[in-house]
């Protein structure tokens, strides 16, 4: 499946919903894990503002890639953000969308405090 890199350099990104474990199977409650590393996957909903438009995106990120306190309104940096189109059949209905994944979601609050102290 094609992966499309997303340029976040001109965007303002803030936490809309703090990190939550990504559920692989809602019936069993099984938590999703990264196929390559085995790390627990988390989802972080962010407000992504660019080009006079604002969207709420749900980003999947491995748990070790989450750094800093990520509460609602926290400005963040998204490292290695990619978009991946998907499509499936569910109960005879075709569904499609775009999944977003990042290597890391990092709070910019600590970085701003450190640069002011220096």
Short mmCIF file of C-alpha atoms in Angstrom, two decimals:
data_model
loop_
_atom_site.label_atom_id
_atom_site.label_comp_id
_atom_site.label_asym_id
_atom_site.label_seq_id
_atom_site.Cartn_x
_atom_site.Cartn_y
_atom_site.Cartn_z
CA UNK A 1 0.00 0.00 0.00
CA UNK A 2 1.27 3.44 -0.87
CA UNK A 3 2.54 5.67 1.93
CA UNK A 4 2.47 9.43 1.38
CA UNK A 5 4.75 11.67 3.50
CA UNK A 6 2.94 14.65 5.04
CA UNK A 7 4.75 17.99 5.34
CA UNK A 8 3.93 19.55 8.71
CA UNK A 9 6.39 22.48 8.50
CA UNK A 10 3.70 25.10 7.74
CA UNK A 11 1.04 23.61 10.02
CA UNK A 12 -0.01 24.33 13.58
CA UNK A 13 -0.62 21.06 15.41
CA UNK A 14 -2.19 20.75 18.87
CA UNK A 15 -3.50 17.82 20.91
CA UNK A 16 -7.29 17.48 20.62
CA UNK A 17 -7.52 14.24 22.64
CA UNK A 18 -4.70 12.75 24.77
CA UNK A 19 -3.06 9.44 23.79
CA UNK A 20 -5.20 6.32 24.11
CA UNK A 21 -4.25 2.68 23.48
CA UNK A 22 -5.20 1.62 19.94
CA UNK A 23 -7.66 -1.25 20.14
CA UNK A 24 -7.04 -3.98 17.57
CA UNK A 25 -10.20 -5.97 18.30
CA UNK A 26 -13.14 -4.25 20.00
CA UNK A 27 -14.79 -7.55 20.89
CA UNK A 28 -11.81 -8.83 22.89
CA UNK A 29 -10.24 -5.50 23.87
CA UNK A 30 -6.91 -6.60 22.37
CA UNK A 31 -4.45 -3.69 22.06
CA UNK A 32 -2.71 -3.20 18.69
CA UNK A 33 1.06 -3.61 18.50
CA UNK A 34 3.67 -2.57 15.94
CA UNK A 35 4.40 -5.49 13.62
CA UNK A 36 8.15 -4.73 13.45
CA UNK A 37 8.97 -3.72 17.05
CA UNK A 38 6.16 -5.20 19.12
CA UNK A 39 5.60 -1.79 20.78
CA UNK A 40 2.08 -0.97 21.93
CA UNK A 41 0.34 1.40 19.50
CA UNK A 42 -1.41 4.53 20.70
CA UNK A 43 -3.74 6.99 18.98
CA UNK A 44 -3.51 10.74 19.51
CA UNK A 45 -6.17 13.03 18.04
CA UNK A 46 -4.66 16.32 16.89
CA UNK A 47 -5.97 19.58 15.50
CA UNK A 48 -4.07 20.10 12.24
CA UNK A 49 -4.32 23.68 10.97
CA UNK A 50 -2.79 24.60 7.59
CA UNK A 51 -3.79 26.70 4.56
CA UNK A 52 -6.69 28.33 6.43
CA UNK A 53 -8.27 24.93 7.13
CA UNK A 54 -8.50 22.93 10.35
CA UNK A 55 -9.04 19.19 10.66
CA UNK A 56 -9.00 16.71 13.50
CA UNK A 57 -6.71 13.80 12.62
CA UNK A 58 -6.32 10.58 14.54
CA UNK A 59 -2.62 9.68 14.47
CA UNK A 60 -1.29 6.20 15.29
CA UNK A 61 2.10 6.25 17.01
CA UNK A 62 4.16 3.61 18.87
CA UNK A 63 4.05 4.23 22.64
CA UNK A 64 7.83 4.93 22.89
CA UNK A 65 7.34 7.76 20.35
CA UNK A 66 5.12 9.77 22.70
CA UNK A 67 7.07 12.33 24.68
CA UNK A 68 6.10 15.10 27.04
CA UNK A 69 2.75 15.68 28.68
CA UNK A 70 0.16 15.55 25.91
CA UNK A 71 -3.01 17.13 27.25
CA UNK A 72 -5.70 18.91 25.23
CA UNK A 73 -4.31 22.09 23.66
CA UNK A 74 -0.63 21.10 23.90
CA UNK A 75 1.29 22.20 20.78
CA UNK A 76 3.13 19.21 19.31
CA UNK A 77 5.55 18.20 16.58
CA UNK A 78 4.79 15.17 14.42
CA UNK A 79 7.89 13.27 13.31
CA UNK A 80 7.71 11.06 10.23
CA UNK A 81 4.00 11.62 9.56
CA UNK A 82 2.62 9.57 6.68
CA UNK A 83 -0.84 9.15 5.18
CA UNK A 84 -1.94 5.75 3.93
CA UNK A 85 -5.16 5.30 1.91
CA UNK A 86 -7.21 2.24 2.90
CA UNK A 87 -10.27 0.39 1.66
CA UNK A 88 -12.16 -2.64 2.93
CA UNK A 89 -15.48 -4.45 2.80
CA UNK A 90 -17.46 -4.64 6.04
CA UNK A 91 -20.79 -6.47 6.04
CA UNK A 92 -21.10 -5.99 2.29
CA UNK A 93 -20.34 -2.26 2.42
CA UNK A 94 -17.23 -0.77 0.88
CA UNK A 95 -15.46 1.63 3.20
CA UNK A 96 -12.41 3.79 2.58
CA UNK A 97 -10.38 6.52 4.20
CA UNK A 98 -6.92 7.73 5.07
CA UNK A 99 -4.93 6.42 8.03
CA UNK A 100 -2.23 8.60 9.57
CA UNK A 101 0.85 7.28 11.33
CA UNK A 102 3.82 9.04 12.90
CA UNK A 103 7.13 7.87 14.32
CA UNK A 104 6.75 10.32 17.22
CA UNK A 105 4.46 12.95 18.74
CA UNK A 106 6.48 15.39 20.84
CA UNK A 107 5.23 18.13 23.13
CA UNK A 108 6.59 21.55 22.17
CA UNK A 109 5.84 22.99 25.64
CA UNK A 110 9.05 21.67 27.20
CA UNK A 111 11.07 22.82 24.17
CA UNK A 112 9.64 26.34 24.44
CA UNK A 113 10.35 26.50 28.20
CA UNK A 114 13.94 25.30 27.66
CA UNK A 115 14.64 27.86 24.92
CA UNK A 116 13.35 30.71 27.13
CA UNK A 117 15.58 29.58 30.01
CA UNK A 118 18.68 29.50 27.85
#
